Tab-separated table of C-alpha atoms and ligand atoms in Angstrom:
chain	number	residue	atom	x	y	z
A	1	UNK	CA	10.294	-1.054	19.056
A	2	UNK	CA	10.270	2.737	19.568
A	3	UNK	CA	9.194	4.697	16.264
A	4	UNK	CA	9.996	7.823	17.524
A	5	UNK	CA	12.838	9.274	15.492
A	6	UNK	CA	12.687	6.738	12.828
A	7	UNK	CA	12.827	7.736	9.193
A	8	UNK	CA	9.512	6.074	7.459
A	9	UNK	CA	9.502	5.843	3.770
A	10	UNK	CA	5.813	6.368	2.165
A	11	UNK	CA	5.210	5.794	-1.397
A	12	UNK	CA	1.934	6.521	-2.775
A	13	UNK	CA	1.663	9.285	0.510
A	14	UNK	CA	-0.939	11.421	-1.326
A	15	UNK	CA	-4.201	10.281	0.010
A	16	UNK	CA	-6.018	6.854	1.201
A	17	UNK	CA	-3.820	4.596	3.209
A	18	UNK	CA	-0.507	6.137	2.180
A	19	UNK	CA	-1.897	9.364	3.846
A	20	UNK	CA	-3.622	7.658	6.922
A	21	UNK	CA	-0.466	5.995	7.636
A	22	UNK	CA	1.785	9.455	7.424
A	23	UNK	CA	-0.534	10.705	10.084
A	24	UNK	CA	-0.452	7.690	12.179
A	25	UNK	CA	3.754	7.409	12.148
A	26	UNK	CA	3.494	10.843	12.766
A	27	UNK	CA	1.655	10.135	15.922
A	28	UNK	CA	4.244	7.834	17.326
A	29	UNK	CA	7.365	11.020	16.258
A	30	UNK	CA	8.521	9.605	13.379
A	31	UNK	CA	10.720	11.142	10.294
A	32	UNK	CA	8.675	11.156	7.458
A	33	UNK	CA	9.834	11.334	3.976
A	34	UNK	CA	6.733	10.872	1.715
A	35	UNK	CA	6.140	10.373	-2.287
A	36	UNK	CA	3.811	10.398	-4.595
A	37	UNK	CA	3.231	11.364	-8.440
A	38	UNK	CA	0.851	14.617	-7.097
A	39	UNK	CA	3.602	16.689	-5.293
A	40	UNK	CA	1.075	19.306	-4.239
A	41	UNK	CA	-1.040	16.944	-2.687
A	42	UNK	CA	1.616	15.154	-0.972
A	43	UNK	CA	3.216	18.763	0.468
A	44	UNK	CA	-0.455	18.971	2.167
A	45	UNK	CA	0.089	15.770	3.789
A	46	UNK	CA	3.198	16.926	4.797
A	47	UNK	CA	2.026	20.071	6.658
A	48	UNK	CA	-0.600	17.671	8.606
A	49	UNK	CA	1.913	15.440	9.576
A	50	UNK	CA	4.098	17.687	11.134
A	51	UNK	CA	0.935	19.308	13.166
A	52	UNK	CA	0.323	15.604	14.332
A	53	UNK	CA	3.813	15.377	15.430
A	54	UNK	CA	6.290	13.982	12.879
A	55	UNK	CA	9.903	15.524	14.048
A	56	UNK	CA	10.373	16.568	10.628
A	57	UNK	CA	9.110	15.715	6.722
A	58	UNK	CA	10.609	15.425	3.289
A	59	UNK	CA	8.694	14.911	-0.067
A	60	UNK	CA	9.073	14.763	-3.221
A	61	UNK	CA	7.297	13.416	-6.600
A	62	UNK	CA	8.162	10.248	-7.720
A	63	UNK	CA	6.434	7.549	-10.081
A	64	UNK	CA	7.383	4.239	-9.053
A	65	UNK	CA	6.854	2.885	-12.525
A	66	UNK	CA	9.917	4.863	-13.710
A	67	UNK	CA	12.693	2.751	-12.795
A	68	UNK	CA	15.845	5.648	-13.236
A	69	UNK	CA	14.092	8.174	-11.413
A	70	UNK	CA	13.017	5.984	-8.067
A	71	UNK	CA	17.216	4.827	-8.395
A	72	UNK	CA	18.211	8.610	-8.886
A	73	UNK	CA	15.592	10.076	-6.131
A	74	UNK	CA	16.705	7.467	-3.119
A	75	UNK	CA	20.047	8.349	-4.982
A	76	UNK	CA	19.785	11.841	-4.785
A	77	UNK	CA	18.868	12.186	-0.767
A	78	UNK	CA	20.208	14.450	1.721
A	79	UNK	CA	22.213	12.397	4.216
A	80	UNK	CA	19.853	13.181	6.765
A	81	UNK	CA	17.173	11.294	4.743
A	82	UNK	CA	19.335	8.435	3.457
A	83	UNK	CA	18.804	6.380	6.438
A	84	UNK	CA	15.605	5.005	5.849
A	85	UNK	CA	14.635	2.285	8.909
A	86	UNK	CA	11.101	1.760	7.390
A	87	UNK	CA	9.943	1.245	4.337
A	88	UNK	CA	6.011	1.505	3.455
A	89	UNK	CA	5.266	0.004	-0.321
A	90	UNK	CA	2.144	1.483	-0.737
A	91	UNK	CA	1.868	2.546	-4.055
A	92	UNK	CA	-0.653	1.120	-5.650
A	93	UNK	CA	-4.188	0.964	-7.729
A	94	UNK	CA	-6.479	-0.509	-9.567
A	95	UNK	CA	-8.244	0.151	-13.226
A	96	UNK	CA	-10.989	-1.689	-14.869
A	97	UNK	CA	-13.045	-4.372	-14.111
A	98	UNK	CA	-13.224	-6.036	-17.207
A	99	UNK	CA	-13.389	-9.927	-17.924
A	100	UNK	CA	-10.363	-10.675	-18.788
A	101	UNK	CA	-10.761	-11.636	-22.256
A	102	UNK	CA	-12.163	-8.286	-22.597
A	103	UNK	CA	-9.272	-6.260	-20.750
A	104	UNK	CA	-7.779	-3.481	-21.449
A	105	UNK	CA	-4.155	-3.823	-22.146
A	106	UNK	CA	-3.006	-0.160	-20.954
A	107	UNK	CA	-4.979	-1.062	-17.950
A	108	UNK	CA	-2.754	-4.043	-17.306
A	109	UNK	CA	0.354	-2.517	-18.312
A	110	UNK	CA	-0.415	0.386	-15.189
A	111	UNK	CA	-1.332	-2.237	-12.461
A	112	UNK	CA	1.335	-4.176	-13.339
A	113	UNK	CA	3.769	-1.523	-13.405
A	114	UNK	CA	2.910	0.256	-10.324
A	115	UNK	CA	1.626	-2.771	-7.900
A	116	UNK	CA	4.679	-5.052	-9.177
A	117	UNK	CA	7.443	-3.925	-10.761
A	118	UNK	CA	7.353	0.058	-9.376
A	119	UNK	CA	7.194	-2.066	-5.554
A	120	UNK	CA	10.069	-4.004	-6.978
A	121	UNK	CA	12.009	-0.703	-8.331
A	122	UNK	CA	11.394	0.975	-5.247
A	123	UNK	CA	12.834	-2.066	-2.494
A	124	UNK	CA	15.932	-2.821	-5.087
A	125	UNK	CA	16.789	0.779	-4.245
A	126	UNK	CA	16.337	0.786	0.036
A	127	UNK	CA	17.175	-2.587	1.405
A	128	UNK	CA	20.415	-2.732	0.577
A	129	UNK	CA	20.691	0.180	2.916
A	130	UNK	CA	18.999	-1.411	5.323
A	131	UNK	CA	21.389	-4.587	5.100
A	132	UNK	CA	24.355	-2.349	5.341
A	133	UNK	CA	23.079	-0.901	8.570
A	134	UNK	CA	22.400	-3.640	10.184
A	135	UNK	CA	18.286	-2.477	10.586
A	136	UNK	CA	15.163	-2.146	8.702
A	137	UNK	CA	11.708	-3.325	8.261
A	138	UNK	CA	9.718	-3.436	5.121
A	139	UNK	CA	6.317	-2.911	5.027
A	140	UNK	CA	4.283	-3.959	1.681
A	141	UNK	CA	0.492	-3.460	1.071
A	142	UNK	CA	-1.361	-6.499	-0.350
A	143	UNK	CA	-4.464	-7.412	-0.521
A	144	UNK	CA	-7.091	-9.830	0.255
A	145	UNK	CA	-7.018	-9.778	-3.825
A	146	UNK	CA	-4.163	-11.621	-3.484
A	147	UNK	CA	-5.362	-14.561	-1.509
A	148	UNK	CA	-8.342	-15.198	-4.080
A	149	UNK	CA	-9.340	-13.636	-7.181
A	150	UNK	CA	-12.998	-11.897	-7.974
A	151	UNK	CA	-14.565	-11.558	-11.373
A	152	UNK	CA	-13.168	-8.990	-13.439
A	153	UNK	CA	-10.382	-8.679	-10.851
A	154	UNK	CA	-8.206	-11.320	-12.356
A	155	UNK	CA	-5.056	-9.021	-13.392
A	156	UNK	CA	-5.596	-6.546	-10.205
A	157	UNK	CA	-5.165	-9.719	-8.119
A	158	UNK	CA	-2.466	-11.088	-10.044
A	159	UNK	CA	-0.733	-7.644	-8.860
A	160	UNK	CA	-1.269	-8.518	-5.350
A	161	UNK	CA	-0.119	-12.534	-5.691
A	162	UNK	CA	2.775	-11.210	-6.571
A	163	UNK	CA	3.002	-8.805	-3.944
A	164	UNK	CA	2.601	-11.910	-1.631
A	165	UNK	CA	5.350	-13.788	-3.382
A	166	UNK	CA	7.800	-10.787	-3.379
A	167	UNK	CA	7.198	-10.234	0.273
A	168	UNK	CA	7.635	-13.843	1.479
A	169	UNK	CA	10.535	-14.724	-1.398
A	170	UNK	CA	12.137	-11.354	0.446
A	171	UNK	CA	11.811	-12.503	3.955
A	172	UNK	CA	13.817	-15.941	3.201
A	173	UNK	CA	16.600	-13.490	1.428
A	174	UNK	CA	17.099	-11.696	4.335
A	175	UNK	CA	17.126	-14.470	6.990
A	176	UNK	CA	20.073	-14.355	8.770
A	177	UNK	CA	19.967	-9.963	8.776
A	178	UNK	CA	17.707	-8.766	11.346
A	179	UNK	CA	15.602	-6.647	8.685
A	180	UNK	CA	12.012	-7.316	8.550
A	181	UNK	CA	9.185	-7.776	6.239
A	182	UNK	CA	5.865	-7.767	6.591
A	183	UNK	CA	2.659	-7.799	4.808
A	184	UNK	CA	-0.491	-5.885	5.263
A	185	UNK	CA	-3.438	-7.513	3.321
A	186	UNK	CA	-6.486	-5.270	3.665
A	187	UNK	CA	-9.902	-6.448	2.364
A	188	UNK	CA	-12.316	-3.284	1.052
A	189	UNK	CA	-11.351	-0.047	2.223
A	190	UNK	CA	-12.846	3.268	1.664
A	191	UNK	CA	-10.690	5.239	-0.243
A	192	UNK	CA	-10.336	6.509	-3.648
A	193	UNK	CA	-9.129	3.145	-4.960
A	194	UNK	CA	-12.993	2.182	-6.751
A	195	UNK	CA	-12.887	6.020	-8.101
A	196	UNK	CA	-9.717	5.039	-10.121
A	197	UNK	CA	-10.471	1.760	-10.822
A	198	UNK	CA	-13.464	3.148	-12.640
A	199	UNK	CA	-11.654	6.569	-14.162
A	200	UNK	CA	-13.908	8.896	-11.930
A	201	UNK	CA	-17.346	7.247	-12.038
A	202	UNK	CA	-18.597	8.181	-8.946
A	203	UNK	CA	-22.039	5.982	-9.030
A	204	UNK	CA	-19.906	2.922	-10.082
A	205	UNK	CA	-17.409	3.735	-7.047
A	206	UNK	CA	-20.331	4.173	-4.650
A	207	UNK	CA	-22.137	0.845	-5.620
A	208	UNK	CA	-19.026	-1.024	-4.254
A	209	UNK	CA	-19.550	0.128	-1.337
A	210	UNK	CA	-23.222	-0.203	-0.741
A	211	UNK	CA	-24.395	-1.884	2.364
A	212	UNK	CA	-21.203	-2.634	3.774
A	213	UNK	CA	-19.043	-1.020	6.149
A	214	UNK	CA	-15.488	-1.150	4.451
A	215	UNK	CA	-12.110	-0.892	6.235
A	216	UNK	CA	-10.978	2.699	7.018
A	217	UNK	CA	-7.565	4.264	6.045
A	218	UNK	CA	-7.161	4.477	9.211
A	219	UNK	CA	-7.509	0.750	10.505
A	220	UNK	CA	-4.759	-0.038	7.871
A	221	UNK	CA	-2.672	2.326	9.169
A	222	UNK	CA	-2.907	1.297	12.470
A	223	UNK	CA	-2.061	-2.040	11.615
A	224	UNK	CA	0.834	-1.406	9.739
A	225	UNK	CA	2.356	1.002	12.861
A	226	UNK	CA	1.550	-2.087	15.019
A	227	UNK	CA	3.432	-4.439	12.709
A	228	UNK	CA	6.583	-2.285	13.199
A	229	UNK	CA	6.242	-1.471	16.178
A	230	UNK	CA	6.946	-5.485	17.630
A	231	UNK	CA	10.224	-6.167	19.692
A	232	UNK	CA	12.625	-6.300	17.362
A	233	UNK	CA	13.203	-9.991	17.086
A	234	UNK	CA	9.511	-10.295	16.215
A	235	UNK	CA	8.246	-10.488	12.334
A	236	UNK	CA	4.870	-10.162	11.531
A	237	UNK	CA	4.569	-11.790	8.115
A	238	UNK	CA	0.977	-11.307	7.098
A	239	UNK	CA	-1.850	-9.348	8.548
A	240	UNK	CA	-5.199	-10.421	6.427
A	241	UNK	CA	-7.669	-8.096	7.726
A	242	UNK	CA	-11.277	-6.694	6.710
A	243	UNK	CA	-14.354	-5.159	7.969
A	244	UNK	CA	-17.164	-7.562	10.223
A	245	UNK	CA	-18.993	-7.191	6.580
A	246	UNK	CA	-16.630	-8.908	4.399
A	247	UNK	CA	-15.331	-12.735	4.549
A	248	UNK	CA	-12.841	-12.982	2.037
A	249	UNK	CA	-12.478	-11.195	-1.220
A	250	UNK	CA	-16.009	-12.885	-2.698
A	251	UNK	CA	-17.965	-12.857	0.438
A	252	UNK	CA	-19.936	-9.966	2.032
A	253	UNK	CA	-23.279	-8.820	3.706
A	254	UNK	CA	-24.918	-6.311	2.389
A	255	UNK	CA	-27.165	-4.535	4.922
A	256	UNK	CA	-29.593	-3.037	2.792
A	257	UNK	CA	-30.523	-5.696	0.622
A	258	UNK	CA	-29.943	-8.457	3.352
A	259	UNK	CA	-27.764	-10.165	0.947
A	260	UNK	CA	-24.804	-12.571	2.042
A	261	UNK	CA	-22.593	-14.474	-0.419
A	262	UNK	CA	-20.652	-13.034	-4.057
A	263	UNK	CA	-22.303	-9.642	-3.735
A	264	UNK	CA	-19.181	-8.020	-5.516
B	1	8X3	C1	-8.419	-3.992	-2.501
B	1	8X3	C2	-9.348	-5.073	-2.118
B	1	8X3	O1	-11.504	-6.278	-2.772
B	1	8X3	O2	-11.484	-3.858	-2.921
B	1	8X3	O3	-7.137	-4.464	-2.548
B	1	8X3	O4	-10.285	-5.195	-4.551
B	1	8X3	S1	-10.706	-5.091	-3.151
């Protein structure tokens, strides 16, 4: 399927994969409209996109958590933007990594708001679109979180189960329209994700990744453009994918210690 001219939907555009896969649509000449809660941020990505050869960019500032304002924003689009063919749902975080029993609850409430129900607020308010046109493809981020839980990790991964279980219970809802879903299930990647999950501690952030070589932004990205970019009668459901370093969400080798096995 060509990309070029298509009108790809990025939540969570401000930085990490949401930005690496702006840059990479861009690439391939597609329209980008792109959101995030930092609107300066995101009007940065914009500018780079359009030097890396989007045909054109919108943004604006949403938080997916807030259910009225993601119906009033897709609501409230220029016709030249309401046509969305592709949908990214890549909003998305992590905070804490607390036992459970120990958990915070605001940290809960946020994962489970933004990774879950702001991924449900968000599709609720596109697909039907897509339906009515007759073409779409959905793209949601997962996680190899989602395919096994770590210590400490129990509610993050809960997020991304659910992710798993939206995106398949999805696919069988739109059999028999020719929209698409597909999900991207990355394993460690460097981004800012450990710097939130730990508030800003950047020696906690940079232990996660010590002695491994984690995913980039960009290998996500490039996955996800692939995904779409299929003969149309082709739907990539899942695409569980992580570095040469990492196994599955409990297993990696560290290089400097020589370690292989849980070495969360
Ligand atoms: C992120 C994967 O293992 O860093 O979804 O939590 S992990």
């Amino acid at each position: 399927m060509s990309i070029s001219g298509k009108t790809v939907f990025i939540t969570g555009a401000s930085a990490g994969i949401g930005e690496a896969t702006a840059y990479a649509f861009a690439a391939e000449g597609a329209r980008l409209l792109l959101c995030a809660r930092r609107k300066e941020k995101v009007d940065i990505v914009a500018e780079q996109a359009l030097v890396k050869g989007a045909q054109a960019v919108q943004t604006f500032d949403l938080d997916v958590r807030d259910h009225a304002a993601v119906g009033a924003s897709i609501a409230a689009l220029p016709a030249e933007w309401s046509s969305i063919d592709i949908l990214v749902n890549n909003a998305g975080l992590s905070r804490g990594l607390d036992k459970l029993y120990q958990g915070q609850i605001d940290d809960w409430e946020e994962m489970i708001d933004t990774n879950v129900k702001g991924l449900l607020y968000v599709t609720r308010a596109v697909v039907p679109g897509m339906v009515e046109r007759g073409s779409g493809h959905i793209v949601n981020l997962g996680s190899t979180a989602g395919e096994l839980p770590y210590p400490g990790g129990a509610v993050y991964c809960a997020t991304k189960a659910a992710e798993k279980s939206i995106n398949d219970g999805l696919r069988q809802d739109l059999l028999g329209t020719p929209v698409r879903v597909t999900s991207i299930d990355p394993g460690m990647v460097e981004t800012d994700f450990s710097k939130v999950r730990f508030r800003g501690d950047e020696s906690r952030a940079a232990k996660v990744y010590q002695g491994v070589v984690p995913l980039t932004p960009e290998d996500v990205a490039d996955a996800i453009v692939w995904a779409v970019a299929r003969p149309a009668h082709v739907n990539i459901a899942h695409v569980l994918m992580t570095s040469v370093t990492q196994a599955n969400s409990l297993m990696f080798h560290r290089e400097q210690t020589g370690t292989t096995g849980n070495t969360r």
